[in-house]
Amino acid sequence: LLEGRGEIRGAIDLYSRSIYASPRLPAGYSALGKIYMRFGRPSEAMQVFRNALANENPNDTAMRSLQAQNRADLGMVYLELGQVDEAVQK
């Protein structure tokens, strides 16, 4: 809701809190990384998506599609930064 109202700092704070509350859930990382990308902060987005991959639970089959989305989003960050080989790898 905050992001939709343009309250970006508040949205970033709440997305960050959701990650700290449940670091194994990929949705918070996805939302936070995407907001950083939309506002021209690819380095921050890259770190968020890297953290998502580091904290994912490989045994949680219910979250695989969101985990895959975080990997794809990380690849997009690399692509935006001109790191094509890394983008393809992700």
mmCIF file of C-alpha atoms in Angstrom, residues 30 34 49 63-76:
data_model
loop_
_atom_site.group_PDB
_atom_site.id
_atom_site.type_symbol
_atom_site.label_atom_id
_atom_site.label_comp_id
_atom_site.label_asym_id
_atom_site.label_seq_id
_atom_site.Cartn_x
_atom_site.Cartn_y
_atom_site.Cartn_z
ATOM 1 C CA SER A 30 11.486 -9.845 -4.587
ATOM 2 C CA LYS A 34 12.246 -4.633 -7.571
ATOM 3 C CA PHE A 49 18.634 -10.740 -4.664
ATOM 4 C CA MET A 63 8.379 -21.426 -2.842
ATOM 5 C CA ARG A 64 10.247 -22.633 -5.935
ATOM 6 C CA SER A 65 8.519 -20.286 -8.348
ATOM 7 C CA LEU A 66 9.348 -17.258 -6.176
ATOM 8 C CA GLN A 67 12.917 -18.491 -5.764
ATOM 9 C CA ALA A 68 13.165 -18.810 -9.539
ATOM 10 C CA GLN A 69 11.803 -15.280 -9.917
ATOM 11 C CA ASN A 70 14.506 -13.939 -7.588
ATOM 12 C CA ARG A 71 17.160 -15.699 -9.676
ATOM 13 C CA ALA A 72 15.703 -14.238 -12.863
ATOM 14 C CA ASP A 73 15.548 -10.780 -11.311
ATOM 15 C CA LEU A 74 19.180 -11.061 -10.247
ATOM 16 C CA GLY A 75 20.024 -11.947 -13.834
ATOM 17 C CA MET A 76 18.200 -8.833 -14.999
#
